[in-house]
Amino acid sequence: MADVDVAPTPRPGADPSSGTAPSSGPASPQKTIVVSGIQPSGTLHLGNYFGAIRQHIALHTRHEAYYFIVNYHALTTVRDRDALERYTLDVALDYLALGFDPNAATLFVQSDVPEVTELAWIFYTLTPVAQLEKGVSYKDKIAQGLSPNAGLFNYPILQAADILIYGGTLVPVGADQKQHIEITRDTAQRFNQTYASPDDPIFPMPEPYILDDVAVVPGIDGRKMSKSYGNTIGIFDEGKTLKKKVMSIVTDSTPLEAPKDPERCNVFALIKLFASEERREEIAAKYRAGGYGYGHAKKELYEMISDFFAEARERRRELARHPDDVRDILREGGRRAREQAAPYMERARRAVGLITTY
Ligand code: ADP
């Protein structure tokens, strides 16, 4: 895989090194706890990679990091048990192939810490329905034809629990998740205001970490690339499958000879993610000059994707030969995650008055 240069600059207003942990929680006050989740609802794609995974990999050796495969969330759209199991293990394989080091950080399956659903329930009781009704991602998914089940509606609150239960202070996500992180922040604030004293909050306030230059990666139909929309190019697609997908990216019908605007082209939006600045400029100039067709651009893009992930593809093939090792990594990750979650959960239960009688 090509070297990844992740800009250390988050969105204005976010400071990746100044997260605050609860004063009596398990984390020391200055520690940055990086948390993020990814749905096992299909094959991971370029939007996932550039929007999130690349940043996850870059951050996981610099800070304490917890990355979870959100299989509870995936239940909102996946209705096939075998597929869900397969996707879950595939996400783990993908992360390992893309450079995640299980000795440096924690990778685990969301449902290995079932308390997260308990915390989500506590949060539901504090959340105004009106806030969820304004959910852009929810409305978008419904508009795209997904069934409006209550899980989909409450998705952002389970996500808030995912982040807060580990004391997360920094959340690397794609731009499509901006509103969800706002909801998480509101949830933390609401909980702390209702149940904790101002000088001893239970949950730290997490900051999003969103790279401006990635924004939202378009799919082959021009909508946001998403597993839920069937418009993805998989990170590990190769050969004919990859070529077919790249060739089917939707473009306008400007003839080959005519000058074109690269900034309005879905193919160029993807090329930008792979090409060096110099190469990007060269290709943009060809678009503007005319005589350069979308077919040419697609061919260049196909080669860029093939090259960029070539090494990771090899690593993945090798890792796939040892599925038990992958399960061991997830099991150990789940154990560490439960350990990290326990004191937050315990404080939250006490704070709201849930007694344990066993
Ligand atoms: P999906 O929509 O494919 O199911 P997830 O909900 O699992 O994706 O998102 C996992 C991470 O990938 C999130 O941080 C999300 O912001 C990021 N992501 C997903 N799709 C895109 C995209 N098209 N562009 C940029 N980032 C994306």
mmCIF file of C-alpha atoms and ligand atoms in Angstrom:
data_model
loop_
_atom_site.group_PDB
_atom_site.id
_atom_site.type_symbol
_atom_site.label_atom_id
_atom_site.label_comp_id
_atom_site.label_asym_id
_atom_site.label_seq_id
_atom_site.Cartn_x
_atom_site.Cartn_y
_atom_site.Cartn_z
ATOM 1 C CA MET A 1 0.000 0.000 0.000
ATOM 2 C CA ALA A 2 1.214 3.500 -0.737
ATOM 3 C CA ASP A 3 2.401 5.605 2.152
ATOM 4 C CA VAL A 4 -0.451 7.378 3.819
ATOM 5 C CA ASP A 5 -0.007 10.966 4.724
ATOM 6 C CA VAL A 6 -2.778 11.816 7.100
ATOM 7 C CA ALA A 7 -3.033 15.499 7.751
ATOM 8 C CA PRO A 8 -2.732 16.007 11.483
ATOM 9 C CA THR A 9 -5.168 18.911 11.293
ATOM 10 C CA PRO A 10 -8.705 18.116 12.319
ATOM 11 C CA ARG A 11 -11.638 20.421 11.604
ATOM 12 C CA PRO A 12 -11.323 23.853 13.169
ATOM 13 C CA GLY A 13 -12.435 23.740 16.737
ATOM 14 C CA ALA A 14 -11.245 20.206 17.358
ATOM 15 C CA ASP A 15 -7.985 19.601 19.125
ATOM 16 C CA PRO A 16 -6.896 15.989 18.865
ATOM 17 C CA SER A 17 -4.502 16.214 21.778
ATOM 18 C CA SER A 18 -6.658 17.955 24.342
ATOM 19 C CA GLY A 19 -9.460 15.525 25.078
ATOM 20 C CA THR A 20 -10.510 15.435 28.702
ATOM 21 C CA ALA A 21 -11.234 12.267 30.575
ATOM 22 C CA PRO A 22 -13.489 12.133 33.650
ATOM 23 C CA SER A 23 -11.562 13.061 36.743
ATOM 24 C CA SER A 24 -12.389 9.869 38.575
ATOM 25 C CA GLY A 25 -12.776 7.617 35.548
ATOM 26 C CA PRO A 26 -10.233 5.040 34.486
ATOM 27 C CA ALA A 27 -8.335 7.326 32.130
ATOM 28 C CA SER A 28 -5.784 9.866 33.257
ATOM 29 C CA PRO A 29 -6.970 13.460 32.699
ATOM 30 C CA GLN A 30 -4.827 14.275 29.667
ATOM 31 C CA LYS A 31 -5.091 11.003 27.850
ATOM 32 C CA THR A 32 -6.564 10.937 24.369
ATOM 33 C CA ILE A 33 -8.836 7.952 23.878
ATOM 34 C CA VAL A 34 -9.529 7.365 20.193
ATOM 35 C CA VAL A 35 -12.739 5.487 19.411
ATOM 36 C CA SER A 36 -14.524 4.666 16.180
ATOM 37 C CA GLY A 37 -16.802 2.033 14.715
ATOM 38 C CA ILE A 38 -17.428 0.467 11.360
ATOM 39 C CA GLN A 39 -20.484 -1.481 10.249
ATOM 40 C CA PRO A 40 -20.149 -5.090 9.114
ATOM 41 C CA SER A 41 -23.033 -4.653 6.704
ATOM 42 C CA GLY A 42 -21.123 -5.364 3.513
ATOM 43 C CA THR A 43 -17.702 -5.171 1.950
ATOM 44 C CA LEU A 44 -15.588 -2.249 3.104
ATOM 45 C CA HIS A 45 -15.170 0.376 0.421
ATOM 46 C CA LEU A 46 -13.125 3.383 -0.641
ATOM 47 C CA GLY A 47 -15.409 5.759 1.301
ATOM 48 C CA ASN A 48 -14.739 3.804 4.484
ATOM 49 C CA TYR A 49 -11.029 3.784 3.770
ATOM 50 C CA PHE A 50 -10.465 7.458 2.990
ATOM 51 C CA GLY A 51 -13.190 8.731 5.301
ATOM 52 C CA ALA A 52 -12.210 6.696 8.323
ATOM 53 C CA ILE A 53 -9.920 3.645 8.196
ATOM 54 C CA ARG A 54 -6.854 5.501 6.983
ATOM 55 C CA GLN A 55 -7.152 7.866 9.944
ATOM 56 C CA HIS A 56 -7.825 4.942 12.286
ATOM 57 C CA ILE A 57 -4.609 3.286 11.204
ATOM 58 C CA ALA A 58 -2.627 6.507 11.453
ATOM 59 C CA LEU A 59 -3.884 7.264 14.973
ATOM 60 C CA HIS A 60 -3.856 3.833 16.559
ATOM 61 C CA THR A 61 -0.185 3.729 17.367
ATOM 62 C CA ARG A 62 -0.089 7.320 18.650
ATOM 63 C CA HIS A 63 -2.896 7.085 21.211
ATOM 64 C CA GLU A 64 -4.925 4.556 23.130
ATOM 65 C CA ALA A 65 -7.447 3.432 20.517
ATOM 66 C CA TYR A 66 -10.594 1.288 20.481
ATOM 67 C CA TYR A 67 -12.075 0.342 17.120
ATOM 68 C CA PHE A 68 -15.235 -1.705 17.059
ATOM 69 C CA ILE A 69 -17.080 -3.660 14.438
ATOM 70 C CA VAL A 70 -20.615 -2.467 15.044
ATOM 71 C CA ASN A 71 -22.685 -5.580 14.479
ATOM 72 C CA TYR A 72 -25.617 -4.297 16.578
ATOM 73 C CA HIS A 73 -25.802 -1.345 14.196
ATOM 74 C CA ALA A 74 -25.577 -3.642 11.179
ATOM 75 C CA LEU A 75 -28.709 -5.450 12.359
ATOM 76 C CA THR A 76 -30.656 -2.389 11.218
ATOM 77 C CA THR A 77 -30.066 -3.484 7.614
ATOM 78 C CA VAL A 78 -28.636 -7.039 7.508
ATOM 79 C CA ARG A 79 -31.179 -9.842 7.890
ATOM 80 C CA ASP A 80 -28.940 -12.788 7.081
ATOM 81 C CA ARG A 81 -27.073 -14.352 10.017
ATOM 82 C CA ASP A 82 -24.374 -16.021 7.903
ATOM 83 C CA ALA A 83 -23.700 -12.794 6.047
ATOM 84 C CA LEU A 84 -23.446 -10.818 9.290
ATOM 85 C CA GLU A 85 -20.944 -13.290 10.726
ATOM 86 C CA ARG A 86 -18.909 -13.288 7.542
ATOM 87 C CA TYR A 87 -18.895 -9.495 7.222
ATOM 88 C CA THR A 88 -17.844 -9.169 10.865
ATOM 89 C CA LEU A 89 -14.765 -11.350 10.432
ATOM 90 C CA ASP A 90 -14.050 -9.725 7.069
ATOM 91 C CA VAL A 91 -13.872 -6.277 8.635
ATOM 92 C CA ALA A 92 -11.292 -7.589 11.104
ATOM 93 C CA LEU A 93 -9.266 -9.121 8.272
ATOM 94 C CA ASP A 94 -9.459 -5.858 6.336
ATOM 95 C CA TYR A 95 -8.170 -3.820 9.263
ATOM 96 C CA LEU A 96 -5.283 -6.189 9.871
ATOM 97 C CA ALA A 97 -4.396 -6.192 6.175
ATOM 98 C CA LEU A 98 -4.541 -2.397 6.055
ATOM 99 C CA GLY A 99 -2.011 -2.051 8.865
ATOM 100 C CA PHE A 100 -3.853 -2.339 12.175
ATOM 101 C CA ASP A 101 -1.488 -3.715 14.814
ATOM 102 C CA PRO A 102 -3.415 -5.628 17.525
ATOM 103 C CA ASN A 103 -0.552 -5.136 19.954
ATOM 104 C CA ALA A 104 -0.802 -1.373 19.654
ATOM 105 C CA ALA A 105 -4.561 -0.906 20.022
ATOM 106 C CA THR A 106 -7.872 -2.670 20.531
ATOM 107 C CA LEU A 107 -10.039 -4.100 17.759
ATOM 108 C CA PHE A 108 -13.213 -5.868 18.813
ATOM 109 C CA VAL A 109 -16.788 -6.781 18.055
ATOM 110 C CA GLN A 110 -19.415 -4.393 19.439
ATOM 111 C CA SER A 111 -21.638 -7.165 20.817
ATOM 112 C CA ASP A 112 -18.764 -8.486 22.933
ATOM 113 C CA VAL A 113 -19.549 -5.529 25.205
ATOM 114 C CA PRO A 114 -23.346 -5.897 25.454
ATOM 115 C CA GLU A 115 -23.453 -3.245 28.205
ATOM 116 C CA VAL A 116 -23.298 -0.720 25.387
ATOM 117 C CA THR A 117 -26.988 -1.426 24.708
ATOM 118 C CA GLU A 118 -27.741 -0.857 28.375
ATOM 119 C CA LEU A 119 -26.044 2.512 28.266
ATOM 120 C CA ALA A 120 -27.885 3.326 25.047
ATOM 121 C CA TRP A 121 -31.166 2.635 26.840
ATOM 122 C CA ILE A 122 -30.258 5.067 29.599
ATOM 123 C CA PHE A 123 -29.439 7.645 26.925
ATOM 124 C CA TYR A 124 -32.752 7.048 25.072
ATOM 125 C CA THR A 125 -34.595 8.138 28.173
ATOM 126 C CA LEU A 126 -32.835 11.505 28.001
ATOM 127 C CA THR A 127 -33.092 12.062 24.243
ATOM 128 C CA PRO A 128 -35.825 14.232 22.729
ATOM 129 C CA VAL A 129 -37.483 12.399 19.836
ATOM 130 C CA ALA A 130 -37.345 15.678 17.894
ATOM 131 C CA GLN A 131 -33.552 15.510 17.855
ATOM 132 C CA LEU A 132 -33.578 12.079 16.227
ATOM 133 C CA GLU A 133 -36.273 13.156 13.773
ATOM 134 C CA LYS A 134 -33.799 15.705 12.434
ATOM 135 C CA GLY A 135 -31.239 12.958 11.752
ATOM 136 C CA VAL A 136 -29.809 13.588 8.279
ATOM 137 C CA SER A 137 -28.435 10.077 7.940
ATOM 138 C CA TYR A 138 -31.762 8.558 9.064
ATOM 139 C CA LYS A 139 -33.763 10.685 6.633
ATOM 140 C CA ASP A 140 -31.298 9.922 3.879
ATOM 141 C CA LYS A 141 -31.507 6.172 4.430
ATOM 142 C CA ILE A 142 -35.314 6.275 4.424
ATOM 143 C CA ALA A 143 -35.313 8.389 1.265
ATOM 144 C CA GLN A 144 -33.058 5.778 -0.347
ATOM 145 C CA GLY A 145 -35.623 3.084 0.390
ATOM 146 C CA LEU A 146 -34.400 1.457 3.623
ATOM 147 C CA SER A 147 -37.153 0.336 5.973
ATOM 148 C CA PRO A 148 -37.675 2.882 8.757
ATOM 149 C CA ASN A 149 -37.201 0.525 11.705
ATOM 150 C CA ALA A 150 -36.744 1.853 15.229
ATOM 151 C CA GLY A 151 -33.139 0.663 15.248
ATOM 152 C CA LEU A 152 -32.331 2.923 12.332
ATOM 153 C CA PHE A 153 -34.085 5.816 14.058
ATOM 154 C CA ASN A 154 -32.192 5.300 17.329
ATOM 155 C CA TYR A 155 -28.879 4.553 15.611
ATOM 156 C CA PRO A 156 -27.136 7.782 16.745
ATOM 157 C CA ILE A 157 -27.858 7.052 20.406
ATOM 158 C CA LEU A 158 -26.340 3.586 20.273
ATOM 159 C CA GLN A 159 -23.417 5.294 18.584
ATOM 160 C CA ALA A 160 -23.224 7.802 21.449
ATOM 161 C CA ALA A 161 -23.080 4.879 23.883
ATOM 162 C CA ASP A 162 -20.332 3.269 21.756
ATOM 163 C CA ILE A 163 -18.197 6.354 22.089
ATOM 164 C CA LEU A 164 -18.919 7.347 25.670
ATOM 165 C CA ILE A 165 -18.723 3.910 27.293
ATOM 166 C CA TYR A 166 -14.970 3.810 26.560
ATOM 167 C CA GLY A 167 -14.430 7.408 27.615
ATOM 168 C CA GLY A 168 -13.695 8.339 24.004
ATOM 169 C CA THR A 169 -12.279 11.821 23.510
ATOM 170 C CA LEU A 170 -11.409 11.754 19.805
ATOM 171 C CA VAL A 171 -13.567 10.216 17.088
ATOM 172 C CA PRO A 172 -12.091 9.875 13.598
ATOM 173 C CA VAL A 173 -15.005 9.588 11.169
ATOM 174 C CA GLY A 174 -16.085 10.605 7.693
ATOM 175 C CA ALA A 175 -17.851 13.926 7.070
ATOM 176 C CA ASP A 176 -21.214 12.101 6.860
ATOM 177 C CA GLN A 177 -20.942 11.423 10.595
ATOM 178 C CA LYS A 178 -20.606 15.036 11.711
ATOM 179 C CA GLN A 179 -24.174 15.300 12.958
ATOM 180 C CA HIS A 180 -23.930 12.001 14.829
ATOM 181 C CA ILE A 181 -20.924 13.224 16.769
ATOM 182 C CA GLU A 182 -22.870 16.375 17.632
ATOM 183 C CA ILE A 183 -25.627 14.135 18.996
ATOM 184 C CA THR A 184 -23.028 12.224 21.030
ATOM 185 C CA ARG A 185 -21.755 15.482 22.490
ATOM 186 C CA ASP A 186 -25.293 16.600 23.340
ATOM 187 C CA THR A 187 -25.913 13.222 24.958
ATOM 188 C CA ALA A 188 -22.770 13.442 27.094
ATOM 189 C CA GLN A 189 -23.699 16.937 28.161
ATOM 190 C CA ARG A 190 -27.303 15.983 28.944
ATOM 191 C CA PHE A 191 -26.226 12.999 30.993
ATOM 192 C CA ASN A 192 -23.554 14.886 32.903
ATOM 193 C CA GLN A 193 -25.885 17.807 33.575
ATOM 194 C CA THR A 194 -28.656 15.538 34.802
ATOM 195 C CA TYR A 195 -26.644 13.072 36.831
ATOM 196 C CA ALA A 196 -23.168 14.387 37.648
ATOM 197 C CA SER A 197 -21.715 17.416 39.339
ATOM 198 C CA PRO A 198 -20.179 19.995 36.982
ATOM 199 C CA ASP A 199 -16.689 19.535 38.407
ATOM 200 C CA ASP A 200 -16.830 15.759 38.130
ATOM 201 C CA PRO A 201 -18.508 14.782 34.844
ATOM 202 C CA ILE A 202 -18.936 11.084 34.185
ATOM 203 C CA PHE A 203 -18.399 11.190 30.433
ATOM 204 C CA PRO A 204 -15.724 13.272 28.708
ATOM 205 C CA MET A 205 -16.750 15.467 25.784
ATOM 206 C CA PRO A 206 -15.550 13.796 22.556
ATOM 207 C CA GLU A 207 -14.229 15.765 19.591
ATOM 208 C CA PRO A 208 -14.761 14.673 15.989
ATOM 209 C CA TYR A 209 -11.700 14.206 13.806
ATOM 210 C CA ILE A 210 -12.827 14.800 10.240
ATOM 211 C CA LEU A 211 -10.488 15.505 7.353
ATOM 212 C CA ASP A 212 -11.779 18.372 5.237
ATOM 213 C CA ASP A 213 -10.125 17.270 2.034
ATOM 214 C CA VAL A 214 -11.796 13.871 2.020
ATOM 215 C CA ALA A 215 -15.370 15.089 2.566
ATOM 216 C CA VAL A 216 -17.839 12.483 1.358
ATOM 217 C CA VAL A 217 -16.513 9.969 -1.157
ATOM 218 C CA PRO A 218 -19.010 9.433 -4.015
ATOM 219 C CA GLY A 219 -20.139 5.980 -5.090
ATOM 220 C CA ILE A 220 -20.334 4.719 -8.658
ATOM 221 C CA ASP A 221 -23.803 6.275 -9.002
ATOM 222 C CA GLY A 222 -22.680 9.660 -7.661
ATOM 223 C CA ARG A 223 -24.502 9.345 -4.325
ATOM 224 C CA LYS A 224 -22.489 8.935 -1.114
ATOM 225 C CA MET A 225 -20.610 5.660 -1.375
ATOM 226 C CA SER A 226 -22.265 3.384 1.169
ATOM 227 C CA LYS A 227 -22.687 -0.309 1.865
ATOM 228 C CA SER A 228 -26.383 0.409 2.267
ATOM 229 C CA TYR A 229 -26.706 1.780 -1.269
ATOM 230 C CA GLY A 230 -25.002 -0.948 -3.301
ATOM 231 C CA ASN A 231 -22.815 1.640 -5.065
ATOM 232 C CA THR A 232 -19.415 0.823 -3.652
ATOM 233 C CA ILE A 233 -15.944 0.051 -4.920
ATOM 234 C CA GLY A 234 -14.448 -2.390 -2.436
ATOM 235 C CA ILE A 235 -11.004 -1.729 -0.967
ATOM 236 C CA PHE A 236 -10.020 -5.242 -1.948
ATOM 237 C CA ASP A 237 -11.788 -5.436 -5.295
ATOM 238 C CA GLU A 238 -9.396 -6.399 -8.056
ATOM 239 C CA GLY A 239 -9.154 -7.507 -11.665
ATOM 240 C CA LYS A 240 -12.381 -7.764 -13.630
ATOM 241 C CA THR A 241 -14.625 -6.931 -10.670
ATOM 242 C CA LEU A 242 -12.735 -3.725 -10.009
ATOM 243 C CA LYS A 243 -12.585 -2.793 -13.675
ATOM 244 C CA LYS A 244 -16.317 -3.348 -14.129
ATOM 245 C CA LYS A 245 -17.162 -1.132 -11.179
ATOM 246 C CA VAL A 246 -14.779 1.640 -12.212
ATOM 247 C CA MET A 247 -16.094 1.546 -15.769
ATOM 248 C CA SER A 248 -19.661 1.902 -14.520
ATOM 249 C CA ILE A 249 -19.046 5.147 -12.602
ATOM 250 C CA VAL A 250 -21.711 7.590 -13.718
ATOM 251 C CA THR A 251 -20.493 10.554 -15.781
ATOM 252 C CA ASP A 252 -22.243 13.127 -17.950
ATOM 253 C CA SER A 253 -22.380 12.769 -21.712
ATOM 254 C CA THR A 254 -19.822 15.408 -22.684
ATOM 255 C CA PRO A 255 -18.139 14.092 -25.866
ATOM 256 C CA LEU A 256 -14.515 12.961 -25.763
ATOM 257 C CA GLU A 257 -13.152 15.974 -27.665
ATOM 258 C CA ALA A 258 -14.871 18.590 -25.499
ATOM 259 C CA PRO A 259 -13.206 20.263 -22.497
ATOM 260 C CA LYS A 260 -14.516 19.005 -19.172
ATOM 261 C CA ASP A 261 -14.722 20.300 -15.617
ATOM 262 C CA PRO A 262 -12.824 17.851 -13.374
ATOM 263 C CA GLU A 263 -14.484 19.209 -10.255
ATOM 264 C CA ARG A 264 -17.880 18.053 -11.494
ATOM 265 C CA CYS A 265 -16.757 14.527 -12.318
ATOM 266 C CA ASN A 266 -17.232 11.496 -10.031
ATOM 267 C CA VAL A 267 -14.206 9.779 -11.565
ATOM 268 C CA PHE A 268 -11.967 12.737 -10.787
ATOM 269 C CA ALA A 269 -13.333 12.909 -7.229
ATOM 270 C CA LEU A 270 -11.913 9.398 -6.728
ATOM 271 C CA ILE A 271 -8.697 10.071 -8.639
ATOM 272 C CA LYS A 272 -8.010 12.939 -6.224
ATOM 273 C CA LEU A 273 -7.873 10.492 -3.332
ATOM 274 C CA PHE A 274 -5.083 8.449 -4.868
ATOM 275 C CA ALA A 275 -3.011 10.846 -6.965
ATOM 276 C CA SER A 276 -0.162 13.036 -5.773
ATOM 277 C CA GLU A 277 -0.832 16.750 -6.077
ATOM 278 C CA GLU A 278 1.285 16.937 -9.210
ATOM 279 C CA ARG A 279 -0.461 14.022 -10.879
ATOM 280 C CA ARG A 280 -3.829 15.448 -9.871
ATOM 281 C CA GLU A 281 -2.989 18.739 -11.594
ATOM 282 C CA GLU A 282 -1.801 16.932 -14.720
ATOM 283 C CA ILE A 283 -5.041 14.997 -15.000
ATOM 284 C CA ALA A 284 -7.158 18.079 -14.245
ATOM 285 C CA ALA A 285 -5.349 19.894 -17.056
ATOM 286 C CA LYS A 286 -6.168 17.035 -19.447
ATOM 287 C CA TYR A 287 -9.841 17.286 -18.506
ATOM 288 C CA ARG A 288 -9.869 21.018 -19.196
ATOM 289 C CA ALA A 289 -7.962 20.746 -22.481
ATOM 290 C CA GLY A 290 -10.450 18.342 -24.117
ATOM 291 C CA GLY A 291 -9.559 15.248 -26.118
ATOM 292 C CA TYR A 292 -9.459 13.304 -22.860
ATOM 293 C CA GLY A 293 -12.502 11.098 -22.322
ATOM 294 C CA TYR A 294 -14.055 9.699 -19.177
ATOM 295 C CA GLY A 295 -12.900 6.264 -20.371
ATOM 296 C CA HIS A 296 -9.280 7.478 -20.150
ATOM 297 C CA ALA A 297 -9.838 8.808 -16.656
ATOM 298 C CA LYS A 298 -11.459 5.550 -15.566
ATOM 299 C CA LYS A 299 -8.511 3.546 -16.849
ATOM 300 C CA GLU A 300 -6.121 5.723 -14.836
ATOM 301 C CA LEU A 301 -8.302 5.365 -11.771
ATOM 302 C CA TYR A 302 -8.440 1.579 -12.155
ATOM 303 C CA GLU A 303 -4.647 1.408 -12.201
ATOM 304 C CA MET A 304 -4.318 3.733 -9.229
ATOM 305 C CA ILE A 305 -6.655 1.618 -7.093
ATOM 306 C CA SER A 306 -4.935 -1.621 -8.151
ATOM 307 C CA ASP A 307 -1.496 -0.297 -7.239
ATOM 308 C CA PHE A 308 -2.455 1.481 -4.058
ATOM 309 C CA PHE A 309 -3.869 -1.594 -2.333
ATOM 310 C CA ALA A 310 -1.622 -4.225 -3.952
ATOM 311 C CA GLU A 311 0.439 -4.983 -0.834
ATOM 312 C CA ALA A 312 -2.563 -4.921 1.480
ATOM 313 C CA ARG A 313 -4.318 -7.352 -0.841
ATOM 314 C CA GLU A 314 -1.396 -9.775 -0.531
ATOM 315 C CA ARG A 315 -1.357 -9.418 3.253
ATOM 316 C CA ARG A 316 -5.085 -10.064 3.376
ATOM 317 C CA ARG A 317 -4.727 -13.269 1.385
ATOM 318 C CA GLU A 318 -2.116 -14.489 3.847
ATOM 319 C CA LEU A 319 -4.160 -13.513 6.930
ATOM 320 C CA ALA A 320 -7.275 -15.183 5.546
ATOM 321 C CA ARG A 321 -5.449 -18.505 5.811
ATOM 322 C CA HIS A 322 -5.510 -18.193 9.621
ATOM 323 C CA PRO A 323 -9.079 -17.346 10.645
ATOM 324 C CA ASP A 324 -8.528 -18.629 14.190
ATOM 325 C CA ASP A 325 -5.837 -16.008 14.736
ATOM 326 C CA VAL A 326 -8.300 -13.315 13.710
ATOM 327 C CA ARG A 327 -10.874 -14.631 16.182
ATOM 328 C CA ASP A 328 -8.209 -14.658 18.925
ATOM 329 C CA ILE A 329 -7.386 -11.024 18.215
ATOM 330 C CA LEU A 330 -11.064 -10.071 18.447
ATOM 331 C CA ARG A 331 -11.536 -12.072 21.644
ATOM 332 C CA GLU A 332 -8.598 -10.355 23.310
ATOM 333 C CA GLY A 333 -9.855 -6.995 22.003
ATOM 334 C CA GLY A 334 -13.267 -7.653 23.521
ATOM 335 C CA ARG A 335 -11.691 -8.451 26.855
ATOM 336 C CA ARG A 336 -9.720 -5.204 26.889
ATOM 337 C CA ALA A 337 -12.739 -3.205 25.755
ATOM 338 C CA ARG A 338 -14.909 -4.623 28.552
ATOM 339 C CA GLU A 339 -12.219 -3.689 31.028
ATOM 340 C CA GLN A 340 -12.150 -0.132 29.707
ATOM 341 C CA ALA A 341 -15.961 0.146 29.709
ATOM 342 C CA ALA A 342 -16.627 -1.320 33.159
ATOM 343 C CA PRO A 343 -15.863 1.731 35.349
ATOM 344 C CA TYR A 344 -17.813 4.113 33.085
ATOM 345 C CA MET A 345 -20.780 1.770 33.053
ATOM 346 C CA GLU A 346 -20.620 1.250 36.773
ATOM 347 C CA ARG A 347 -20.576 4.994 37.444
ATOM 348 C CA ALA A 348 -23.447 5.554 35.023
ATOM 349 C CA ARG A 349 -25.596 2.858 36.656
ATOM 350 C CA ARG A 350 -24.980 4.266 40.109
ATOM 351 C CA ALA A 351 -25.568 7.823 38.942
ATOM 352 C CA VAL A 352 -29.046 7.070 37.593
ATOM 353 C CA GLY A 353 -30.041 4.843 40.515
ATOM 354 C CA LEU A 354 -30.040 1.382 38.955
ATOM 355 C CA ILE A 355 -29.386 -0.987 41.833
ATOM 356 C CA THR A 356 -27.960 -4.448 41.500
ATOM 357 C CA THR A 357 -29.439 -7.078 43.811
ATOM 358 C CA TYR A 358 -27.449 -10.126 42.796
HETATM 359 P P1 ADP B 1 -21.506 2.659 5.372
HETATM 360 O O1 ADP B 1 -22.328 3.868 5.064
HETATM 361 O O2 ADP B 1 -20.790 2.174 4.167
HETATM 362 O O3 ADP B 1 -22.266 1.561 6.071
HETATM 363 P P2 ADP B 1 -20.317 3.040 7.979
HETATM 364 O O4 ADP B 1 -21.579 3.584 8.554
HETATM 365 O O5 ADP B 1 -19.872 1.687 8.419
HETATM 366 O O6 ADP B 1 -20.381 3.121 6.378
HETATM 367 O O7 ADP B 1 -19.165 4.078 8.261
HETATM 368 C C1 ADP B 1 -17.871 3.724 8.707
HETATM 369 C C2 ADP B 1 -16.979 4.929 8.595
HETATM 370 O O8 ADP B 1 -16.748 5.217 7.206
HETATM 371 C C3 ADP B 1 -17.608 6.194 9.190
HETATM 372 O O9 ADP B 1 -16.600 6.908 9.873
HETATM 373 C C4 ADP B 1 -18.097 6.964 8.001
HETATM 374 O O10 ADP B 1 -18.081 8.355 8.224
HETATM 375 C C5 ADP B 1 -17.081 6.575 6.929
HETATM 376 N N1 ADP B 1 -17.695 6.632 5.600
HETATM 377 C C6 ADP B 1 -18.658 5.821 5.129
HETATM 378 N N2 ADP B 1 -18.982 6.145 3.855
HETATM 379 C C7 ADP B 1 -18.214 7.213 3.539
HETATM 380 C C8 ADP B 1 -18.082 8.014 2.359
HETATM 381 N N3 ADP B 1 -18.780 7.765 1.267
HETATM 382 N N4 ADP B 1 -17.191 9.035 2.388
HETATM 383 C C9 ADP B 1 -16.440 9.284 3.486
HETATM 384 N N5 ADP B 1 -16.506 8.562 4.621
HETATM 385 C C10 ADP B 1 -17.382 7.533 4.660
#
